[in-house]
Coordinates of C-alpha atoms and ligand atoms in Angstrom, one line a residue:
M1 CA 0.0 0.0 -0.1
K2 CA 1.4 3.5 -0.9
F3 CA -0.1 5.3 2.1
P4 CA 1.9 5.4 5.3
I5 CA 0.6 3.2 8.1
L6 CA 0.1 5.3 11.1
T7 CA -0.4 4.4 14.9
P8 CA -3.4 5.7 16.4
E9 CA -1.4 8.1 18.4
E10 CA 0.4 9.4 15.4
A11 CA -3.0 10.1 13.7
A12 CA -4.2 11.7 16.8
E13 CA -1.3 14.2 16.7
L14 CA -2.9 15.7 13.7
F15 CA -6.0 16.8 15.6
F16 CA -5.8 20.3 17.2
N17 CA -8.1 22.4 19.5
D18 CA -11.3 23.5 17.8
A19 CA -10.6 21.3 14.6
K20 CA -13.6 20.8 12.5
C21 CA -13.8 17.0 11.9
G22 CA -16.0 14.6 9.9
F23 CA -16.3 11.0 10.9
S24 CA -17.7 8.1 8.8
G25 CA -20.4 5.9 10.0
F26 CA -24.1 5.7 11.0
T27 CA -25.5 4.5 14.4
A28 CA -22.1 2.9 15.5
P29 CA -21.4 0.9 12.3
G30 CA -18.7 2.4 10.1
S31 CA -17.6 5.0 12.8
P32 CA -14.0 5.4 13.8
K33 CA -12.8 3.1 16.5
V34 CA -9.1 3.5 17.2
V35 CA -8.0 7.1 16.4
T36 CA -10.7 8.4 18.4
Q37 CA -9.4 6.6 21.5
A38 CA -6.0 8.1 20.9
I39 CA -7.6 11.6 20.5
A40 CA -9.4 11.1 23.8
A41 CA -6.1 10.1 25.6
K42 CA -4.4 13.2 24.0
A43 CA -7.4 15.5 25.3
E44 CA -7.0 14.1 28.8
K45 CA -3.2 14.6 28.8
L46 CA -3.7 18.3 27.5
H47 CA -6.6 19.0 30.0
A48 CA -4.3 17.9 32.8
Q49 CA -1.8 20.4 31.7
G50 CA -4.4 23.0 31.7
E51 CA -4.6 23.3 28.0
P52 CA -7.9 23.5 26.0
F53 CA -8.6 20.6 23.6
K54 CA -12.0 20.0 22.1
I55 CA -13.0 18.9 18.5
N56 CA -16.0 19.5 16.6
I57 CA -17.6 16.5 14.9
I58 CA -20.2 15.8 12.2
T59 CA -21.0 12.2 11.6
G60 CA -23.7 10.3 9.9
A61 CA -25.6 9.5 13.2
S62 CA -24.7 8.1 16.4
T63 CA -21.4 6.2 16.9
S64 CA -20.1 3.7 19.5
D65 CA -18.3 3.9 22.9
N66 CA -15.0 3.9 21.0
C67 CA -16.0 7.2 19.5
D68 CA -18.6 9.5 21.1
G69 CA -18.3 7.6 24.5
V70 CA -14.5 7.9 25.0
L71 CA -14.4 11.4 23.6
A72 CA -17.3 12.6 25.9
R73 CA -15.7 11.1 28.9
A74 CA -12.6 13.1 27.9
N75 CA -14.6 16.2 27.5
A76 CA -13.1 16.4 24.1
I77 CA -16.3 17.3 22.1
G78 CA -16.9 20.9 21.3
K79 CA -19.7 20.8 18.8
R80 CA -21.6 17.7 17.7
T81 CA -24.2 17.0 15.0
P82 CA -26.3 15.5 13.6
Y83 CA -27.4 12.6 16.1
Q84 CA -25.9 10.8 19.1
N85 CA -27.2 8.2 21.7
H86 CA -24.4 7.7 24.1
P87 CA -25.2 8.1 27.8
D88 CA -21.8 10.0 28.4
L89 CA -22.3 12.4 25.6
R90 CA -25.9 12.9 26.6
K91 CA -24.6 14.0 30.0
R92 CA -22.1 16.4 28.4
I93 CA -24.9 17.8 26.2
N94 CA -27.4 18.4 28.9
A95 CA -24.6 19.9 31.1
H96 CA -23.7 22.4 28.2
D97 CA -20.1 20.9 28.1
A98 CA -20.7 19.8 24.4
H99 CA -22.9 21.9 22.0
Y100 CA -25.1 19.7 20.0
F101 CA -27.5 20.6 17.2
D102 CA -30.0 18.0 16.1
L103 CA -30.6 17.8 12.5
H104 CA -32.7 15.7 10.2
L105 CA -30.3 13.1 9.0
S106 CA -31.1 13.5 5.3
E107 CA -30.0 17.2 5.5
A108 CA -26.7 16.9 7.2
A109 CA -24.5 16.3 4.1
Q110 CA -26.2 19.0 1.9
K111 CA -25.9 21.5 4.6
L112 CA -22.2 20.7 4.8
R113 CA -21.8 21.0 1.1
Y114 CA -23.8 24.3 0.9
G115 CA -21.2 25.7 3.4
F116 CA -23.7 26.3 6.2
F117 CA -21.2 24.9 8.7
G118 CA -18.1 26.7 7.2
D119 CA -16.2 26.2 4.2
K120 CA -14.5 23.0 4.9
L121 CA -13.6 20.3 7.4
D122 CA -10.0 20.2 8.8
L123 CA -9.8 16.5 9.2
A124 CA -11.8 13.3 8.6
I125 CA -11.6 9.8 9.8
I126 CA -13.2 7.3 7.5
E127 CA -13.5 3.5 8.2
V128 CA -13.1 1.3 5.3
S129 CA -13.0 -2.4 4.5
D130 CA -10.6 -2.0 1.6
I131 CA -8.4 0.8 0.1
Q132 CA -6.6 0.9 -3.2
D133 CA -3.5 3.2 -4.1
D134 CA -5.5 5.6 -6.2
G135 CA -7.7 6.3 -3.0
T136 CA -10.7 4.1 -4.0
V137 CA -12.2 2.7 -0.9
V138 CA -15.0 0.3 0.0
V139 CA -16.6 1.8 3.1
G140 CA -17.6 -0.1 6.1
T141 CA -21.0 -1.1 7.4
G142 CA -22.3 2.3 8.1
V143 CA -22.1 4.8 5.3
G144 CA -23.5 8.0 6.8
N145 CA -22.2 11.2 5.2
V146 CA -18.8 9.7 4.0
P147 CA -19.0 11.0 0.3
T148 CA -19.5 14.6 1.4
I149 CA -17.1 14.4 4.4
A150 CA -14.4 13.1 2.0
E151 CA -15.1 16.0 -0.5
K152 CA -15.0 18.7 2.2
A153 CA -12.0 17.4 4.4
D154 CA -8.5 18.8 3.9
K155 CA -6.8 15.7 5.5
I156 CA -8.3 12.3 5.6
I157 CA -7.2 9.4 8.0
I158 CA -8.3 6.0 6.9
E159 CA -9.2 3.3 9.5
L160 CA -9.0 0.0 7.7
N161 CA -11.0 -2.5 9.9
E162 CA -9.7 -6.0 9.5
K163 CA -13.0 -7.3 11.2
L164 CA -14.7 -6.6 7.9
R165 CA -12.5 -9.2 6.3
H166 CA -12.3 -7.3 3.0
A167 CA -15.6 -8.7 2.2
L168 CA -17.9 -5.8 1.5
Y169 CA -17.2 -4.9 -2.1
G170 CA -20.5 -4.8 -3.9
L171 CA -22.7 -4.0 -0.8
H172 CA -22.8 -0.2 -1.1
D173 CA -24.4 2.2 -3.6
I174 CA -22.4 5.5 -3.3
Y175 CA -24.3 8.4 -4.9
L176 CA -24.0 12.1 -4.5
P177 CA -26.8 14.3 -5.7
L178 CA -26.2 17.4 -7.6
D179 CA -26.9 20.6 -5.7
P180 CA -29.6 23.3 -6.4
P181 CA -30.0 24.7 -9.1
H182 CA -28.7 21.8 -10.9
R183 CA -30.4 19.0 -8.9
T184 CA -32.2 16.3 -11.0
E185 CA -34.4 13.4 -9.8
I186 CA -32.8 10.8 -7.6
P187 CA -33.6 7.8 -9.9
I188 CA -34.6 5.2 -7.3
F189 CA -37.9 3.6 -8.2
K190 CA -37.7 0.5 -6.0
P191 CA -35.6 -0.2 -2.9
S192 CA -33.2 -2.5 -4.8
D193 CA -32.4 0.1 -7.5
R194 CA -28.6 0.8 -7.6
I195 CA -27.8 4.2 -9.0
G196 CA -24.2 4.9 -8.0
S197 CA -20.9 3.1 -7.4
P198 CA -19.9 0.2 -5.1
V199 CA -16.8 2.2 -4.1
L200 CA -16.0 5.8 -3.1
K201 CA -13.1 7.6 -4.8
I202 CA -11.3 9.7 -2.4
N203 CA -8.6 12.2 -3.6
P204 CA -5.4 10.3 -2.7
D205 CA -3.6 13.6 -2.0
K206 CA -5.8 14.1 1.0
I207 CA -5.1 10.8 2.6
V208 CA -2.4 11.4 5.2
G209 CA -2.2 7.7 6.4
V210 CA -3.9 4.5 7.2
V211 CA -4.5 3.2 10.7
M212 CA -5.3 -0.5 11.2
S213 CA -8.1 -1.6 13.4
D214 CA -9.8 -4.9 14.3
H215 CA -13.1 -4.0 16.1
Y216 CA -16.7 -5.0 16.1
E217 CA -19.1 -2.1 15.4
G218 CA -20.1 -1.9 19.1
V219 CA -23.9 -1.8 18.6
K220 CA -25.7 -1.9 22.1
A221 CA -27.6 -5.0 22.8
F222 CA -31.4 -4.7 22.9
T223 CA -33.3 -5.1 26.1
P224 CA -35.1 -8.6 25.7
L225 CA -38.7 -8.2 24.4
D226 CA -41.2 -8.1 27.3
D227 CA -45.0 -8.2 27.3
T228 CA -45.5 -4.5 26.6
T229 CA -43.0 -4.3 23.6
K230 CA -44.4 -7.5 22.2
Q231 CA -48.0 -6.1 22.5
I232 CA -46.9 -2.9 20.6
G233 CA -45.4 -5.2 17.9
A234 CA -48.5 -7.2 17.6
N235 CA -50.7 -4.0 17.5
V236 CA -48.5 -2.4 14.7
C237 CA -48.9 -5.7 12.7
K238 CA -52.7 -5.8 13.4
F239 CA -52.9 -2.3 12.0
L240 CA -50.8 -3.1 8.9
M241 CA -53.0 -6.2 8.2
S242 CA -56.2 -4.3 8.5
E243 CA -54.9 -1.7 6.0
L244 CA -54.0 -4.6 3.7
H245 CA -57.5 -6.1 3.9
A246 CA -59.0 -2.7 3.5
G247 CA -57.0 -2.3 0.2
R248 CA -55.4 0.9 1.4
I249 CA -52.0 -0.9 1.3
P250 CA -51.6 -2.6 -2.1
A251 CA -51.6 -6.5 -2.0
S252 CA -47.9 -6.4 -3.0
F253 CA -47.2 -4.3 0.2
L254 CA -45.2 -1.2 0.4
P255 CA -41.6 -0.7 1.7
L256 CA -41.2 -0.3 5.4
Q257 CA -39.0 2.0 7.5
S258 CA -38.3 1.1 11.0
G259 CA -36.5 3.4 13.6
V260 CA -34.1 2.7 16.4
G261 CA -34.5 1.2 19.8
N262 CA -36.2 -1.5 21.8
V263 CA -39.7 -0.8 20.7
A264 CA -38.8 -0.5 17.0
N265 CA -36.9 -4.0 17.3
A266 CA -40.0 -5.4 18.9
V267 CA -42.2 -4.2 16.0
L268 CA -39.9 -5.9 13.5
Y269 CA -40.0 -9.2 15.4
G270 CA -43.7 -9.0 15.3
L271 CA -43.6 -8.9 11.5
A272 CA -41.9 -12.3 11.5
D273 CA -45.1 -13.9 12.8
A274 CA -47.6 -11.8 10.8
K275 CA -48.0 -14.3 8.0
E276 CA -50.8 -12.4 6.4
I277 CA -48.4 -9.7 5.5
P278 CA -46.7 -10.8 2.3
P279 CA -42.8 -10.8 2.1
F280 CA -41.9 -7.2 2.0
E281 CA -39.2 -4.7 1.2
M282 CA -37.6 -2.2 3.4
Y283 CA -36.4 1.3 2.6
T284 CA -35.0 2.5 5.8
E285 CA -31.9 3.8 7.5
V286 CA -30.9 1.3 10.1
M287 CA -31.2 -2.5 9.9
Q288 CA -31.3 -4.1 13.2
D289 CA -30.9 -7.8 14.1
A290 CA -34.5 -8.4 13.6
V291 CA -34.3 -7.4 9.9
I292 CA -31.4 -9.9 9.2
D293 CA -33.6 -12.6 10.8
L294 CA -36.6 -11.5 8.6
M295 CA -34.3 -11.8 5.6
K296 CA -33.2 -15.3 6.4
K297 CA -36.8 -16.3 6.9
G298 CA -37.7 -14.9 3.5
R299 CA -40.1 -12.3 5.1
C300 CA -37.9 -9.5 4.1
K301 CA -37.3 -9.7 0.4
F302 CA -34.8 -6.7 0.1
G303 CA -33.5 -3.9 2.4
S304 CA -32.1 -0.5 1.5
S305 CA -30.5 1.0 4.4
C306 CA -27.5 3.4 5.5
S307 CA -26.0 1.0 8.0
L308 CA -26.1 -2.5 9.4
T309 CA -26.8 -1.8 13.0
V310 CA -26.5 -5.4 14.3
S311 CA -24.9 -7.1 17.2
N312 CA -21.5 -8.7 16.9
E313 CA -22.8 -12.2 16.3
V314 CA -25.1 -11.0 13.6
E315 CA -22.2 -8.9 12.0
D316 CA -20.2 -12.2 11.9
E317 CA -23.1 -13.9 10.4
V318 CA -23.6 -11.4 7.7
I319 CA -20.0 -11.5 6.7
D320 CA -19.8 -15.3 6.7
N321 CA -22.8 -15.2 4.3
I322 CA -21.9 -12.1 2.5
E323 CA -23.0 -13.2 -1.0
F324 CA -26.4 -13.9 0.2
F325 CA -26.7 -10.5 1.9
K326 CA -25.3 -8.6 -1.1
E327 CA -28.3 -9.9 -3.0
H328 CA -30.7 -8.8 -0.3
L329 CA -29.5 -5.4 0.8
V330 CA -27.8 -2.2 -0.2
L331 CA -26.1 0.3 1.9
R332 CA -26.5 4.1 0.8
P333 CA -25.3 7.5 2.1
S334 CA -27.8 9.0 4.5
E335 CA -29.1 11.7 2.2
I336 CA -30.2 9.0 -0.3
S337 CA -31.4 6.4 2.3
N338 CA -33.5 9.1 4.0
N339 CA -34.3 11.2 0.9
P340 CA -37.7 12.8 1.2
E341 CA -38.2 12.6 -2.7
V342 CA -37.5 9.0 -2.7
I343 CA -39.6 8.1 0.4
R344 CA -42.6 10.0 -0.9
R345 CA -42.2 8.3 -4.4
L346 CA -41.8 4.7 -3.0
G347 CA -44.7 5.1 -0.6
V348 CA -42.8 4.1 2.5
I349 CA -44.6 3.2 5.6
A350 CA -42.8 4.8 8.4
M351 CA -42.5 3.2 11.9
N352 CA -40.9 5.3 14.5
T353 CA -40.8 5.6 18.3
A354 CA -42.0 8.5 20.6
L355 CA -41.0 9.2 24.1
E356 CA -44.5 10.7 24.5
A357 CA -47.5 11.6 22.3
D358 CA -50.1 14.2 23.3
I359 CA -53.9 13.6 23.0
F360 CA -54.0 15.8 19.8
G361 CA -51.3 13.8 18.0
N362 CA -48.1 15.7 18.5
I363 CA -45.0 13.6 19.1
N364 CA -41.9 14.2 21.4
S365 CA -39.1 11.8 20.4
T366 CA -36.1 13.7 22.0
H367 CA -36.6 15.6 25.0
V368 CA -37.3 14.0 28.4
T369 CA -39.7 16.3 30.3
G370 CA -39.1 18.9 27.6
T371 CA -35.6 19.8 28.5
K372 CA -33.1 16.9 28.7
M373 CA -31.9 15.7 25.2
M374 CA -32.2 11.9 24.9
N375 CA -30.8 11.1 21.5
G376 CA -32.1 13.3 18.7
I377 CA -34.6 13.4 15.9
G378 CA -32.5 11.1 13.7
G379 CA -34.2 10.1 10.6
S380 CA -37.6 10.0 12.1
G381 CA -38.6 13.4 10.7
D382 CA -37.3 12.5 7.2
F383 CA -39.5 9.6 7.1
T384 CA -42.5 10.6 9.0
R385 CA -43.2 13.8 7.0
N386 CA -42.9 12.0 3.7
A387 CA -44.4 8.6 4.5
Y388 CA -47.4 6.9 2.8
I389 CA -48.6 6.2 6.4
S390 CA -46.6 7.4 9.5
I391 CA -46.9 5.4 12.7
F392 CA -45.6 6.1 16.0
S393 CA -45.4 3.7 18.8
C394 CA -44.4 3.8 22.5
P395 CA -45.5 2.1 25.7
S396 CA -48.7 3.6 27.4
I397 CA -46.8 4.0 30.7
T398 CA -43.1 4.2 31.8
K399 CA -41.4 3.9 35.1
E400 CA -44.1 1.5 36.7
G401 CA -46.7 3.9 35.8
K402 CA -45.3 7.1 37.2
I403 CA -45.2 8.4 33.8
S404 CA -47.9 8.4 31.1
N405 CA -46.6 8.4 27.7
I406 CA -49.9 9.9 26.6
V407 CA -50.1 13.5 28.0
P408 CA -52.2 16.5 27.5
M409 CA -49.5 18.4 25.7
V410 CA -46.1 17.1 24.7
S411 CA -43.3 19.0 26.4
H412 CA -41.3 19.3 23.2
V413 CA -42.5 18.8 19.7
D414 CA -40.6 16.8 17.0
H415 CA -43.4 15.6 14.8
T416 CA -46.5 17.7 14.6
E417 CA -50.1 16.5 14.5
H418 CA -50.0 17.2 10.7
S419 CA -47.5 14.5 10.0
V420 CA -48.7 11.8 12.4
D421 CA -51.3 9.3 11.1
I422 CA -51.3 6.5 13.6
I423 CA -50.3 6.0 17.2
V424 CA -49.9 2.6 18.7
T425 CA -49.3 1.6 22.3
D426 CA -49.5 -1.7 24.2
Q427 CA -53.1 -0.7 24.8
G428 CA -54.2 -0.3 21.1
I429 CA -54.2 1.7 18.0
A430 CA -55.4 5.2 17.3
D431 CA -56.1 6.0 13.6
L432 CA -55.9 9.8 13.5
R433 CA -56.5 10.2 9.7
G434 CA -59.4 12.4 8.9
L435 CA -60.1 13.4 12.5
D436 CA -60.3 16.9 14.1
P437 CA -58.4 17.6 17.2
V438 CA -61.2 16.6 19.7
E439 CA -62.0 13.4 17.8
R440 CA -58.2 12.6 17.9
A441 CA -58.2 13.3 21.5
H442 CA -61.0 10.8 22.3
V443 CA -59.6 8.1 20.1
I444 CA -56.1 8.5 21.6
I445 CA -57.3 8.5 25.1
D446 CA -59.7 5.5 24.7
N447 CA -57.4 3.4 22.5
C448 CA -53.8 4.2 23.5
A449 CA -53.7 5.8 27.0
H450 CA -53.2 3.3 29.9
P451 CA -56.5 2.7 32.0
I452 CA -54.9 4.3 35.0
Y453 CA -54.6 7.6 33.1
R454 CA -57.6 7.7 31.0
E455 CA -59.9 9.5 33.5
L456 CA -57.3 12.0 34.2
L457 CA -56.8 12.7 30.5
R458 CA -60.6 12.9 30.0
D459 CA -61.0 15.5 32.9
Y460 CA -58.3 17.5 31.2
L461 CA -60.4 17.7 28.1
K462 CA -63.5 18.7 30.2
L463 CA -61.4 21.6 31.8
S464 CA -61.0 22.9 28.3
T465 CA -64.3 22.5 26.7
H466 CA -64.5 26.3 25.6
G467 CA -60.9 26.3 24.5
G468 CA -61.2 26.7 20.7
Q469 CA -60.6 24.2 18.1
T470 CA -57.7 22.6 19.9
P471 CA -59.1 22.9 23.4
H472 CA -56.1 23.4 25.7
T473 CA -56.1 24.9 29.1
L474 CA -52.6 26.5 28.7
H475 CA -51.7 26.8 32.4
A476 CA -52.6 23.1 33.0
S477 CA -51.3 21.7 29.7
L478 CA -48.0 20.7 31.1
A479 CA -49.2 19.6 34.6
F480 CA -48.4 16.0 34.0
H481 CA -44.7 17.0 33.6
T482 CA -44.6 19.5 36.5
E483 CA -46.4 16.9 38.7
F484 CA -43.8 14.3 37.8
L485 CA -40.9 16.8 38.4
S486 CA -42.4 17.7 41.8
S487 CA -43.8 14.6 43.2
G488 CA -42.3 11.8 40.9
D489 CA -45.7 10.6 39.8
M490 CA -47.9 12.1 37.1
R491 CA -51.0 10.3 38.6
N492 CA -50.9 12.9 41.4
V493 CA -52.1 15.7 39.2
D494 CA -55.1 17.5 40.7
W495 CA -57.1 19.4 38.0
S496 CA -59.1 21.2 40.7
K497 CA -56.1 23.4 41.1
F498 CA -56.5 24.6 37.5
A499 CA -60.3 24.9 37.3
Ligands
LIG501 O1 -35.2 4.6 29.9 O2 -33.2 3.5 29.5 O3 -33.7 4.3 31.8 O4 -34.9 2.4 30.8 O5 -36.4 6.3 27.8 O6 -37.2 4.0 26.3 O7 -39.2 2.5 25.9 O8 -36.7 1.5 25.9 O9 -37.6 3.0 24.0 O10 -35.3 2.2 23.2 O11 -37.3 2.2 21.8 O12 -36.1 4.4 22.6 C1 -37.7 7.7 21.3 C2 -35.6 7.3 22.7 C3 -37.1 5.4 22.4 C4 -35.8 6.3 20.4 C5 -36.6 6.7 21.7 C6 -37.3 6.3 28.9 C7 -37.5 4.7 29.1 C8 -36.1 4.3 28.9 C9 -35.9 4.3 26.4 P1 -34.2 3.6 30.6 P2 -37.7 2.7 25.5 P3 -36.5 2.9 22.9 C10 -34.4 6.2 12.9 C11 -35.3 7.0 13.7 C12 -35.5 9.3 18.0 C13 -34.8 8.9 16.8 C14 -35.5 8.1 15.7 C15 -35.2 7.5 19.7 C16 -35.7 5.2 27.6 O13 -36.6 5.7 19.6 O14 -34.1 8.1 20.0 O15 -36.6 7.8 15.8 N1 -36.0 8.1 18.7 N2 -34.7 7.8 14.8 O16 -37.9 4.6 30.5 C17 -39.2 9.9 30.4 C18 -41.0 9.5 28.9 C19 -40.3 8.4 28.4 C20 -39.0 8.1 29.2 C21 -39.4 6.5 27.6 N3 -42.1 9.9 28.4 N4 -40.4 10.3 29.9 N5 -38.6 8.9 30.0 N6 -38.5 6.8 28.6 N7 -40.5 7.4 27.6 C22 -33.0 5.9 13.4 C23 -32.0 7.0 13.3 O17 -32.3 8.1 13.1 C24 -30.6 6.7 13.3

């Protein structure tokens, strides 16, 4: 290989305080794993000497403990976008040690190209499974914003991950759209369409060196399915089947998108048993273990994604059977996997998870009690707003019933009532299509709220009967949240205080 082999520490020496950095990857897969550890060690050393050292990072989405985790613990992150999910980074963000701006994932690359975040990136770290002397690379199992990061970075460090066994050629479809006013259609007409290249050509003059690694992707294990998540999965499948029977979803079915987390994983496992749903395709941004299982069972015919967000065992399984999976899945950059134009054209059914929903159909997916960042909006907005049908699911209660996930007014809004078609909890399904706000409130309370909260929610509506088209009583609308913050249990709300 013509590029110098660097140690992680040598590569870390290139990073300087306030450097603007782009990292490969999407939801752990494909993100840097070894140079970031050396950068964190360097940060700790400099901080001990009283010197400032933080870097600003744009990625595809979340990363792993070897990246966001270790850098957050070293307090080495200045600014961060567009998505994260690490508990240590979450703490830094909520303590204002790290500045985080939360973006729709489809928009991060184009905003970077448009110069909205500055003219260039100083440095990039890009994980690959192969590299040629002319700078041609086969990227890893999470593509994210790699094509744009490679274009915008002055200097690029390659992490060559031996765990990928040089096996990934043919898995990716690397495509960069033209920018306005020259943009044309993105010619994807079915999830399996390939419109770009299996490789990314990086300007070899920018590549300062290659660092070897041998690491799994570090995807967090899921909480095992419990009765609640199983019931949510079953309810989503029940809804999809009823739409199929009613002819509102065509008999050949439509591509599915599924979000992140335990609830999304449970929904996908539910699809394995929903035999009335024909084998389907996915047009999505993350593929969790459940999708690989569905592919092996023939339930999922094809998957277009941005990353393979799978556990270590499933990663090995995919690489062991890579020829099968190359026929069944494609990995794309996030601005294509999450592209609103393509999502709308394909008629994608979007299935995402809420932290809480309000009785009028607004969704909070990001902020615990309205103030504390959980993860970020991720791709849920890209899909929800453009979906054929947009579904949100969540448990009806959390923390042994001290929290109702159905509230009078969400404490932060990520997805408005205008974009939300269906809400599903373990209690049932609320179909909001064609309903006015009061009708929506009744169907959400009756079908989705937990029985221990239904009367409280109905009483809230009664407080507000003269409150206009969306009958809120503003000074009471966040009482569930303020009650939780003061007494630790939303059930203690006393509406007589607000009458
Ligand atoms: O807390 O970890 O202490 O037990 O939140 O909740 O029920 O395990 O749900 O893992 O499916 O995550 C919305 C965060 C759900 C995720 C969210 C507490 C609860 C638990 C997690 P513990 P669950 P999940 C595509 C789409 C936004 C991004 C997105 C997410 C923890 O799905 O980040 O959709 N979505 N991207 O106890 C206080 C509430 C709560 C609450 C739950 N109302 N108040 N705490 N919890 N509800 C992918 C990408 O974009 C990359």
